[in-house]
Amino acid sequence: MRIDLHTHTDVSDGTTSPTQLVRDAAAAGLDVLGLTDHDTARGWDEAAAAAREEGVALVRGMELSTRLDDGRGVHLLAYLPDPTTPGMVAELEHVLGGRGGRVPEMVARLNEHGMAITVEDVAHQAGDTAALGRPHVADALVAAGYVAHRDDAFADWLMAGKPAYVGRYAAPITRMIGLVEEAGGVTVIAHPWGRHDPSSLPAAALAELRDAGLGGIEVDHQDHTPDQRRELRAIADDLDLVRTGSSDHHGEGKRDHDLGCNLTEPAQLERLLARAAAAAARSGATVPPGPFGDPSGR
Ligand code: AMP
Ligand code: FE
Ligand code: FE
Ligand code: ZN
């Protein structure tokens, strides 16, 4: 069974529609697909319809923008929560507001550096995305011919520390872990050592998050070296956290993140679903259906 638990569509910063993502997943030989757009569940229904047609099992998820106490950003995958609980709705609204609110400042800084793009150019690239972000600013730079690819826009201008980087609101991570649990879902830290200094999330910090209710960590990810994967795997096993693997596919938006390039073991998916089912039973939330069509939600 081929299981990829972390992917994006143009509902956030991927480049394909939910329907096309599911078709691409079927073509890539995936049996189970996790849809995890940034900070929104808006793609779930369209993807679910396509998944029924294609015979792909869909795990409804999101990748939530959170932060550690020191302010550093952490992406938190949430699987199978009810996204309509008041706590989740309030946090998601706050996060999505912060995403869009910083675009004028980013554009102004790029203008100062001689790149004549406008807020409208960014909006045009974003289309009707629910989760506006730096990738859409990057797309505007590509469209105007200032850089060749999104990745180059990040490397030269948009990464933290680069001239056009502007921070935004992210939810405190332990609060978000609790909200997802109350919403009947389970959480997994996305690429914990990807693009960060691993010291920002050492084993001790992961243990604390486990104690706060974290369900798993994404071990196999393109941003982790083989050594880091080995070390994260050992930490996950030691902390009794679920281990996942995934592509973090963004369509054409990210090089070297093809669907299925990393996979989750079936036994780990089973553990993940069992944890979600336990949270759903505890919370009484009206959770979405799970990947295998079980009417109890899993
Ligand atoms: P934002 O959510 O607006 O802060 O933008 C973050 C998103 O940009 C992430 O979800 C990635 O998809 C993408 N991203 C972050 N860093 C890079 C990078 N160095 N190169 C390419 N894409 C990146
Ligand atoms: Fe992204
Ligand atoms: Fe991420
Ligand atoms: Zn992602």
XYZ file of C-alpha atoms and ligand atoms in Angstrom:
324
model
C 0.000 0.000 0.000
C 1.443 3.379 -1.069
C 0.577 6.155 1.394
C 1.528 9.848 0.998
C 0.165 12.003 3.825
C 1.160 15.601 3.027
C 0.211 17.429 -0.192
C -1.035 20.833 -1.357
C -3.406 22.196 -4.011
C -4.163 25.647 -5.398
C -6.542 26.107 -2.492
C -3.302 27.085 -0.722
C 0.107 27.200 -2.421
C 0.068 24.128 -4.647
C -0.470 24.598 -8.358
C -3.127 21.966 -9.195
C -6.802 21.815 -8.292
C -7.938 19.266 -5.678
C -9.440 17.157 -8.475
C -6.207 17.196 -10.464
C -4.148 16.387 -7.361
C -6.218 13.241 -6.764
C -5.889 12.219 -10.428
C -2.145 12.771 -10.238
C -2.034 10.701 -7.040
C -3.852 7.820 -8.749
C -1.459 8.084 -11.712
C 1.481 7.988 -9.283
C 0.149 4.705 -7.894
C -0.878 6.053 -4.497
C -3.544 4.152 -2.565
C -3.899 6.683 0.249
C -3.529 10.457 -0.134
C -3.417 13.028 2.646
C -4.603 16.471 1.535
C -3.027 19.089 3.784
C -3.445 22.585 2.402
C -2.127 25.403 4.574
C -4.618 26.633 7.193
C -7.787 25.609 5.352
C -10.107 22.659 4.760
C -11.686 24.247 1.698
C -10.356 21.632 -0.740
C -11.721 18.617 1.142
C -15.075 18.204 -0.596
C -13.759 18.532 -4.132
C -10.899 16.133 -3.377
C -13.294 13.634 -1.764
C -15.484 13.547 -4.872
C -12.451 12.957 -7.090
C -11.097 10.345 -4.682
C -14.311 8.336 -4.945
C -14.022 8.394 -8.732
C -10.355 7.470 -8.781
C -10.514 4.837 -6.042
C -8.008 6.712 -3.869
C -8.495 6.714 -0.089
C -8.459 10.336 1.112
C -7.189 11.479 4.496
C -8.595 14.942 5.133
C -6.006 17.147 6.751
C -4.496 20.606 7.015
C -1.032 22.062 7.605
C -1.430 24.636 10.348
C 0.810 27.660 10.928
C 2.005 27.539 14.531
C 4.897 28.924 16.540
C 7.098 27.933 19.446
C 7.393 30.119 22.565
C 10.484 31.772 21.078
C 8.474 32.779 18.010
C 9.954 30.317 15.563
C 7.433 28.940 13.077
C 6.448 25.261 13.064
C 4.113 23.597 10.568
C 1.669 21.284 12.296
C -0.229 18.691 10.275
C -3.739 17.993 11.559
C -5.608 14.931 10.353
C -9.361 14.381 10.535
C -10.377 17.238 12.857
C -13.771 18.902 12.657
C -12.665 22.264 11.196
C -15.910 23.936 12.242
C -15.314 23.861 15.996
C -15.333 27.454 17.324
C -11.725 27.223 18.570
C -10.399 26.072 15.199
C -12.483 28.588 13.268
C -11.191 31.489 15.368
C -7.530 30.462 15.012
C -7.798 29.792 11.293
C -9.425 33.184 10.709
C -6.639 34.881 12.629
C -3.943 33.022 10.685
C -5.546 33.598 7.279
C -5.980 37.310 8.044
C -2.281 37.600 8.867
C -1.321 35.811 5.646
C -2.956 38.402 3.412
C -2.250 41.413 5.604
C 1.496 41.382 5.011
C 1.408 41.313 1.198
C 1.475 45.141 0.746
C 4.589 45.380 2.940
C 6.354 42.607 0.988
C 5.451 44.279 -2.305
C 6.688 47.662 -1.025
C 10.050 46.173 -0.092
C 10.410 44.484 -3.473
C 9.553 47.807 -5.122
C 12.343 49.456 -3.114
C 14.704 46.875 -4.560
C 13.655 47.757 -8.078
C 11.104 45.033 -8.739
C 7.985 46.669 -10.085
C 5.290 44.249 -9.010
C 1.958 45.240 -7.462
C -0.439 43.839 -4.889
C -2.792 43.172 -7.808
C -0.112 41.057 -9.515
C 0.107 38.921 -6.375
C -3.682 38.647 -6.159
C -3.763 37.584 -9.809
C -1.249 34.796 -9.113
C -3.153 33.741 -6.001
C -6.451 33.321 -7.867
C -9.143 32.344 -5.384
C -6.797 30.650 -2.931
C -7.942 30.520 0.676
C -4.377 30.828 1.992
C -2.437 33.686 0.435
C 1.295 33.563 1.040
C 4.862 34.143 0.024
C 4.602 31.534 -2.753
C 2.121 33.790 -4.572
C 4.457 36.762 -4.194
C 7.166 34.497 -5.603
C 4.906 33.609 -8.538
C 4.423 37.315 -9.280
C 8.220 37.734 -9.397
C 8.484 34.767 -11.768
C 5.669 36.104 -13.979
C 7.394 39.492 -14.192
C 10.659 37.815 -15.168
C 12.676 38.864 -12.092
C 13.452 35.250 -11.073
C 13.266 31.908 -12.869
C 11.412 29.802 -10.266
C 9.587 30.098 -6.963
C 12.527 28.494 -5.187
C 14.826 31.263 -6.443
C 12.423 33.943 -5.238
C 12.576 32.434 -1.756
C 16.338 32.048 -1.770
C 16.983 35.619 -2.934
C 14.126 37.627 -1.393
C 11.475 35.876 0.669
C 13.158 33.554 3.159
C 13.524 34.743 6.749
C 16.464 37.139 6.824
C 16.047 38.161 3.172
C 14.966 41.726 2.254
C 11.289 41.081 1.496
C 10.561 38.704 4.377
C 7.661 39.849 6.570
C 6.458 37.735 9.495
C 2.835 36.986 10.285
C 0.594 35.601 13.017
C 0.888 31.909 13.851
C -0.940 30.056 16.624
C 0.968 28.946 19.750
C 1.740 25.309 19.034
C 0.539 23.719 22.274
C -2.715 25.644 21.994
C -3.192 24.375 18.444
C -2.412 20.777 19.420
C -5.142 21.052 22.054
C -7.638 22.603 19.660
C -7.114 19.840 17.097
C -7.566 17.206 19.775
C -10.783 18.873 20.947
C -11.883 18.853 17.308
C -11.427 15.074 17.234
C -8.243 15.049 15.141
C -4.615 14.036 15.498
C -1.474 16.162 14.996
C 1.892 15.440 13.364
C 4.827 17.893 13.239
C 5.625 18.571 9.580
C 9.307 18.400 8.538
C 10.497 19.149 12.093
C 14.116 19.640 11.028
C 13.476 20.896 7.533
C 14.791 24.379 6.758
C 15.292 24.924 10.481
C 18.246 24.498 12.653
C 17.483 21.079 14.281
C 18.306 22.676 17.625
C 14.980 24.527 17.445
C 13.134 21.224 17.969
C 15.444 18.878 19.876
C 14.231 15.596 21.353
C 13.383 17.306 24.656
C 11.098 19.797 22.907
C 9.428 16.993 20.961
C 8.882 15.153 24.252
C 7.150 18.212 25.682
C 4.909 18.442 22.636
C 4.136 14.756 22.977
C 3.057 15.450 26.544
C 0.832 18.259 25.214
C -0.936 15.765 22.952
C 1.167 15.607 19.778
C 0.485 12.387 17.851
C 3.414 11.997 15.498
C 6.344 13.408 13.564
C 7.022 13.506 9.861
C 10.315 11.643 9.569
C 10.680 10.977 5.860
C 10.614 14.343 4.096
C 12.745 15.841 1.343
C 14.101 18.508 3.689
C 15.658 15.864 5.996
C 19.033 14.257 5.338
C 19.425 10.466 5.719
C 21.141 11.033 9.080
C 18.351 13.292 10.283
C 15.762 10.715 9.224
C 17.530 8.025 11.217
C 17.739 10.244 14.253
C 14.107 11.388 14.022
C 12.967 7.817 13.603
C 14.747 6.839 16.808
C 13.229 9.802 18.651
C 9.722 8.948 17.410
C 10.071 5.346 18.505
C 11.497 6.399 21.851
C 8.609 8.836 22.467
C 5.962 6.458 21.110
C 5.039 8.966 18.399
C 3.661 7.907 15.023
C 6.223 8.192 12.193
C 5.037 9.469 8.838
C 6.621 10.002 5.448
C 5.323 12.200 2.666
C 6.101 14.219 -0.429
C 4.868 17.681 0.627
C 3.917 17.937 -3.043
C 3.082 21.467 -4.293
C 2.423 20.662 -7.964
C 4.899 22.662 -10.026
C 5.476 24.970 -7.066
C 8.334 23.026 -5.505
C 11.090 21.141 -7.261
C 11.904 17.592 -6.175
C 8.680 16.918 -4.239
C 6.940 14.441 -6.548
C 3.907 12.572 -5.235
C 5.014 9.402 -3.449
C 8.686 10.410 -3.183
C 8.398 9.526 0.529
C 5.798 7.160 1.945
C 4.157 6.287 5.274
C 4.184 2.673 6.425
C 0.690 1.088 6.626
C 1.184 0.194 10.309
C 1.959 3.844 11.076
C -1.194 5.010 9.268
C -3.165 2.540 11.355
C -1.720 4.007 14.542
C -2.481 7.522 13.316
C -6.094 6.651 12.541
C -6.494 4.911 15.896
C -5.292 8.056 17.666
C -7.699 10.195 15.661
C -10.548 7.815 16.470
C -9.702 8.007 20.183
C -9.667 11.810 20.078
C -12.981 11.821 18.219
C -14.531 9.542 20.838
C -13.225 11.727 23.676
C -14.319 14.998 22.132
C -17.668 14.021 20.693
C -16.845 16.281 17.700
C -18.526 15.671 14.345
C -15.384 14.529 12.565
C -15.090 14.011 8.803
C -15.067 10.514 7.306
C -11.762 8.681 7.360
C -9.932 7.227 4.356
C -11.586 3.834 4.398
C -15.194 4.974 4.587
C -15.878 3.713 8.077
C -19.131 5.395 9.173
C -17.717 5.912 12.663
C -15.486 8.466 11.010
C -12.456 6.286 10.386
P 4.046 31.536 3.952
O 3.061 30.518 4.428
O 3.407 32.623 3.196
O 4.947 32.029 5.032
O 4.976 30.775 2.907
C 5.534 29.543 3.291
C 5.399 28.526 2.176
O 6.344 28.813 1.183
C 5.701 27.127 2.641
O 4.530 26.456 2.935
C 6.371 26.496 1.449
O 5.419 25.906 0.606
C 6.986 27.640 0.742
N 8.433 27.793 1.029
C 8.983 28.119 2.212
N 10.325 28.220 2.105
C 10.622 27.938 0.818
C 11.840 27.856 0.088
N 13.015 28.111 0.662
N 11.766 27.551 -1.222
C 10.566 27.317 -1.801
N 9.379 27.367 -1.145
C 9.405 27.663 0.145
Fe 3.502 25.351 1.188
Fe 5.379 22.928 5.582
Zn 3.454 21.380 3.257
